Short mmCIF file of C-alpha atoms in Angstrom, two decimals:
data_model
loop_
_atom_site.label_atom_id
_atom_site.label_comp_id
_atom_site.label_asym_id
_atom_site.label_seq_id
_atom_site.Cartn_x
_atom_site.Cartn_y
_atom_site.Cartn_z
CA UNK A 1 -35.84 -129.79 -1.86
CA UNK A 2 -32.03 -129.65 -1.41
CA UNK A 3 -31.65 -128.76 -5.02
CA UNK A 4 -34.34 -125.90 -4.98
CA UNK A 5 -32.20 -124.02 -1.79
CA UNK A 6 -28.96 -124.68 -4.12
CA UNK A 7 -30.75 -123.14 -6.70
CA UNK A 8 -32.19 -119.79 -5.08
CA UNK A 9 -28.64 -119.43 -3.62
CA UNK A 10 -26.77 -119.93 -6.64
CA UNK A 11 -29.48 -117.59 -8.25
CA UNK A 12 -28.76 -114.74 -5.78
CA UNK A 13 -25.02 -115.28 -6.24
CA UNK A 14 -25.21 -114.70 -9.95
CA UNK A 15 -27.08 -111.54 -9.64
CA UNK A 16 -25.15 -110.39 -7.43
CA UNK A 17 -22.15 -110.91 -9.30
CA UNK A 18 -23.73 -109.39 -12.42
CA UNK A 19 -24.26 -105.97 -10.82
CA UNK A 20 -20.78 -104.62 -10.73
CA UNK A 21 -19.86 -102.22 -7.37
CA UNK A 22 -18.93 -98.71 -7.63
CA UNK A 23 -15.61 -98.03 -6.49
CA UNK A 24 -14.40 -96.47 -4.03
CA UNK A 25 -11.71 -93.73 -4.60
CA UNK A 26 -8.80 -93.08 -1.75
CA UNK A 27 -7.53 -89.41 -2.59
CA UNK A 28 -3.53 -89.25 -2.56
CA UNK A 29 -1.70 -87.20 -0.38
CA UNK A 30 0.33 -86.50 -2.79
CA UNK A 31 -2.45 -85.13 -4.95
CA UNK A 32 -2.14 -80.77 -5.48
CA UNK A 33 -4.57 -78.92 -4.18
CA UNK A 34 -7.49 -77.67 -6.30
CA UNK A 35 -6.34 -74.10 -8.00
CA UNK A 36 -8.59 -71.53 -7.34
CA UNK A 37 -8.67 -68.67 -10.32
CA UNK A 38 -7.82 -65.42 -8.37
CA UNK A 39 -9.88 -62.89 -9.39
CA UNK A 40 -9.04 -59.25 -9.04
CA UNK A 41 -11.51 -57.25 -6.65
CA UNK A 42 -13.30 -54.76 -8.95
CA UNK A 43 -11.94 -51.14 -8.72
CA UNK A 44 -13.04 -48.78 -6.42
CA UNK A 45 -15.02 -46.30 -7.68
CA UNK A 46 -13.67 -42.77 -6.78
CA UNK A 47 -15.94 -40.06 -6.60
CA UNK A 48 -15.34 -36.94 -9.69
CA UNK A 49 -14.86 -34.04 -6.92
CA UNK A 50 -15.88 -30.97 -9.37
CA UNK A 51 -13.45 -27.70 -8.87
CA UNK A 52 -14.27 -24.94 -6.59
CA UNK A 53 -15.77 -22.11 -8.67
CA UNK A 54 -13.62 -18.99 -7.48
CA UNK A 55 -13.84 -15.55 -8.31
CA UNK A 56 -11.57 -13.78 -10.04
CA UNK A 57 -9.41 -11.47 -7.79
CA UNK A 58 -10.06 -7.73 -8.44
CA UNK A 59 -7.94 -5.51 -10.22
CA UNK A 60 -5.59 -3.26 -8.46
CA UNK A 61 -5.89 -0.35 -8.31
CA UNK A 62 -3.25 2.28 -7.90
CA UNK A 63 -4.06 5.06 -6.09
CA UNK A 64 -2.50 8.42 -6.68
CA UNK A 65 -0.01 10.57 -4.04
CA UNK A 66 -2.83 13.33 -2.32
CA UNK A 67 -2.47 16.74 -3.12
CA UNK A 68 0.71 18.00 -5.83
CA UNK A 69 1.20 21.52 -6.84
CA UNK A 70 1.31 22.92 -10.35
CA UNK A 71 1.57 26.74 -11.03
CA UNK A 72 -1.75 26.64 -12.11
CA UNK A 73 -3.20 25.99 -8.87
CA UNK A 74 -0.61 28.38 -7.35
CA UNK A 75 -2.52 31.31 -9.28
CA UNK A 76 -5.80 29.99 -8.02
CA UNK A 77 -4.50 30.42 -4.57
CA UNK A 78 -2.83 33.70 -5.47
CA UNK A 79 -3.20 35.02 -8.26
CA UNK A 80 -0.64 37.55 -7.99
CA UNK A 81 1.90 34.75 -8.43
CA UNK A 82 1.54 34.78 -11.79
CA UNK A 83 4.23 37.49 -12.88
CA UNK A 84 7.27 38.91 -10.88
CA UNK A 85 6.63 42.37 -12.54
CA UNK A 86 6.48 45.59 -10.27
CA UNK A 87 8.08 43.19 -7.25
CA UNK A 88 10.43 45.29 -4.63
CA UNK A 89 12.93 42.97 -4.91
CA UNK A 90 13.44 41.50 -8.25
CA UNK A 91 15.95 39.27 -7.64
CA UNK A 92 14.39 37.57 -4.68
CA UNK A 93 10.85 37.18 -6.44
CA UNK A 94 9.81 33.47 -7.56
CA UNK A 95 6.69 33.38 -9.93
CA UNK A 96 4.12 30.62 -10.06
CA UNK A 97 6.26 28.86 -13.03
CA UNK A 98 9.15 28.45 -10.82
CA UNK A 99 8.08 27.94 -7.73
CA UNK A 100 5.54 24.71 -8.58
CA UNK A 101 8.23 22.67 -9.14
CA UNK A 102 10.59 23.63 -6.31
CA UNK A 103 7.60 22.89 -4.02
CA UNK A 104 7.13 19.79 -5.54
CA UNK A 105 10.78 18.43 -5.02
CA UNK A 106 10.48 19.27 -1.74
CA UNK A 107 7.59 17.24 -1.40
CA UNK A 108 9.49 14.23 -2.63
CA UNK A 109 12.08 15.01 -0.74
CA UNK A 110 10.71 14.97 2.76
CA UNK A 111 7.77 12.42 1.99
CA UNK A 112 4.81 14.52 1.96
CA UNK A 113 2.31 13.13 0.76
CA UNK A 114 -0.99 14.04 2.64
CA UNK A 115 -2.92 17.15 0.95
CA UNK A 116 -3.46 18.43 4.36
CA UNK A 117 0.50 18.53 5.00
CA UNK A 118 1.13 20.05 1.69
CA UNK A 119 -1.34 22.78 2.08
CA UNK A 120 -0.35 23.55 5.42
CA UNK A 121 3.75 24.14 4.11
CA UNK A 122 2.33 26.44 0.62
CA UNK A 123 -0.18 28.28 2.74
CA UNK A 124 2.77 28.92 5.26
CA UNK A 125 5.58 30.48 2.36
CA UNK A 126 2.85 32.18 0.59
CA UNK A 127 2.25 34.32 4.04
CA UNK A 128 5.56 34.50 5.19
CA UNK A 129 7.43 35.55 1.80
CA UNK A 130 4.71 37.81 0.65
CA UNK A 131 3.23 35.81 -2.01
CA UNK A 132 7.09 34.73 -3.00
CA UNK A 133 7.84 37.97 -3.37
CA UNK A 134 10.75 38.07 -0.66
CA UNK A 135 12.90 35.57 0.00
CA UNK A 136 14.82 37.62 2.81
CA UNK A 137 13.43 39.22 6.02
CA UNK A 138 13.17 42.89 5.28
CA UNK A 139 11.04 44.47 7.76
CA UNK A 140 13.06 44.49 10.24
CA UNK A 141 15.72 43.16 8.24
CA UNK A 142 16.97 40.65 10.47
CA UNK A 143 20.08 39.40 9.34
CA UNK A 144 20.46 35.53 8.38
CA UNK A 145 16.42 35.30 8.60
CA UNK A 146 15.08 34.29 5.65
CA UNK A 147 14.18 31.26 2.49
CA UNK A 148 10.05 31.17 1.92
CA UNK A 149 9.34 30.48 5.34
CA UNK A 150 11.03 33.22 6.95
CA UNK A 151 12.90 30.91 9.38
CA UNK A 152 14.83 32.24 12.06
CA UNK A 153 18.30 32.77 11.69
CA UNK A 154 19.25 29.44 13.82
CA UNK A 155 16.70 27.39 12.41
CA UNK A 156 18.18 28.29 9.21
CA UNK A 157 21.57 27.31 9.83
CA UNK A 158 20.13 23.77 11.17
CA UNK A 159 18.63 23.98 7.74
CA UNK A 160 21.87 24.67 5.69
CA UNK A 161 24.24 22.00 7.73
CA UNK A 162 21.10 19.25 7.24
CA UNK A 163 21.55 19.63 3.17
CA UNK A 164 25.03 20.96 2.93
CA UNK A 165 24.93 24.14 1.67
CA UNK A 166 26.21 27.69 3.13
CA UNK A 167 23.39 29.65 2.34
CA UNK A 168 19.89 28.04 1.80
CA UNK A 169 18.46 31.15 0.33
CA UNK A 170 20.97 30.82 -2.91
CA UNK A 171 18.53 28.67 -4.82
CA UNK A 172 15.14 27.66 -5.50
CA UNK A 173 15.41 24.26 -4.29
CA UNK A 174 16.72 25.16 -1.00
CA UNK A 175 14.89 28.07 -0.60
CA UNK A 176 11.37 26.71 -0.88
CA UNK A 177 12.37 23.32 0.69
CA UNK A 178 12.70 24.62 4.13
CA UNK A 179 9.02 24.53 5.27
CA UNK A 180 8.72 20.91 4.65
CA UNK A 181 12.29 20.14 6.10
CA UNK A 182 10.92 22.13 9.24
CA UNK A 183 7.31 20.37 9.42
CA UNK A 184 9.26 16.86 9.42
CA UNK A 185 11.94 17.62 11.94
CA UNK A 186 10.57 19.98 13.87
CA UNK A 187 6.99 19.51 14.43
CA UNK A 188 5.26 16.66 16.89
CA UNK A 189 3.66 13.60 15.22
CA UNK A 190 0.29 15.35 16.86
CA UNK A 191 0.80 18.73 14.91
CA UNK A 192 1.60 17.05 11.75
CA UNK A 193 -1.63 13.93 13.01
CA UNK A 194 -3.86 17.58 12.77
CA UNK A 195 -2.55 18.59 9.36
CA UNK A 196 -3.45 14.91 7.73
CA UNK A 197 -6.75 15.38 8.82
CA UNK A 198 -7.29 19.21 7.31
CA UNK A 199 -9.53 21.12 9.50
CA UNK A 200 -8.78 24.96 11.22
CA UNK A 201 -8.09 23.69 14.25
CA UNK A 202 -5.05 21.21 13.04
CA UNK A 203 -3.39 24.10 11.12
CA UNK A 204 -3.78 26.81 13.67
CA UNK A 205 -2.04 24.06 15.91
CA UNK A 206 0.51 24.49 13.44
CA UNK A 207 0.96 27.88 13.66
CA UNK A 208 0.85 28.02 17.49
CA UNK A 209 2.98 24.79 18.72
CA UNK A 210 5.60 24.44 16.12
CA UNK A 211 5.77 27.56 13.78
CA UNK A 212 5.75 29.47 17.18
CA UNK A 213 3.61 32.59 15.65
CA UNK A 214 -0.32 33.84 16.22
CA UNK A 215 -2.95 32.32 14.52
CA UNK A 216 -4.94 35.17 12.17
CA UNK A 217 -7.59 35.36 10.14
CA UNK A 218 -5.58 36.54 7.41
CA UNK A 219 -3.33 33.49 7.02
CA UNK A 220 -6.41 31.29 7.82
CA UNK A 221 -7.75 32.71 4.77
CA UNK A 222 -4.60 31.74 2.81
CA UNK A 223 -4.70 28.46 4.02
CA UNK A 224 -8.58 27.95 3.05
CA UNK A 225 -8.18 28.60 -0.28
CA UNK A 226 -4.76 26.33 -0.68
CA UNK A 227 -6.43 23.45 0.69
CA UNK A 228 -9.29 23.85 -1.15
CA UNK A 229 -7.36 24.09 -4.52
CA UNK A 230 -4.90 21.36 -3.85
CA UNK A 231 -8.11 19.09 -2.96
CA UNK A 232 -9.67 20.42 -6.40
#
């Protein structure tokens, strides 16, 4: 009986010896830690922002000074511009040829550049001088009056000192640049206001606030038919 316990036990030790135990592993402190691959976020995708259709900016456009004179529209206006023959006064007579561009200087000159201004100053010589036939005040025959406008002796001699000459009636220039030197230093910004905008009542203001003479039918009828070529 003793023998058969010994047995079982020494049985049971055998096996037990025979099955081999897994061991157990202590991790060292020493050990480095495990690496980790590091891995690059993927890009962020950035949304293609397409361009801003535009239109393409319009052309510009230059726009022409209003009005001008030529001797052609001088004739239209009055026609008996057109020669100097039979005139009373030879020597003070200005045809269409040569006064066009005498006008037009003083037109550069003194900055006009509304149609309704222009008119207003050719309308005004073309009365006052006779259809350029006089460049001197005859009837009476006051002394010192005189250029295409007819100014006034003192007005003239504003006239002369303002462009340095002793007598503005010498020349072409001078002569038929006084009625735009008066309309821009002598006339209110109202007066010349009813000129820009070209009707019978702006010019006869003209005539009556800064000229200083009586509106008539006759010069309204020169000034009609100057505005209306000048706008042509």
């Amino acid at each position: 009986m003793r023998f058969q316990q010994t047995f079982l036990v020494a049985s049971v030790l055998a096996m037990a010896a025979a099955k081999p135990c897994k061991p157990v592993v202590k991790p060292s402190s020493s050990a480095a830690p495990p690496v980790t691959s590091a891995v690059a976020p993927p890009p962020i995708a950035v949304p293609t922002v397409a361009p801003v259709a535009t239109e393409p900016a319009a052309p510009v456009v230059a726009v022409s000074a209003a009005g001008g004179i030529t001797a052609e529209k001088i004739i239209q206006i009055a026609p008996t511009t057109a020669s100097c023959a039979g005139a009373e006064f030879p020597d003070e007579c200005a045809d269409a040829a040569a006064a066009a561009p005498a006008i037009s200087n003083s037109f550069t000159q003194y900055k006009l550049t509304e149609v309704g201004e222009q008119a207003a100053v050719v309308s005004l010589m073309l009365f006052e001088s006779g259809s350029f036939k006089y460049n001197k005040n005859h009837f009476p025959g006051v002394v010192g009056q005189g250029t295409r406008n007819m100014q006034s002796p003192a007005f003239n001699a504003l006239y002369a000192a303002a462009i340095g000459v002793a007598d503005p009636m010498a020349d072409n220039d001078s002569s038929f640049g006084s009625a735009a030197w008066f309309l821009t230093t002598q006339c209110s910004a109202d007066v010349r206001a009813g000129l820009v905008a070209g009707t019978p009542a702006g010019y006869s203001a003209y005539l009556t606030q800064c000229v200083g003479t009586t509106d008539t039918a006759d010069r309204d009828t020169i000034w009609a038919a100057t505005i209306a070529a000048m706008k042509g």
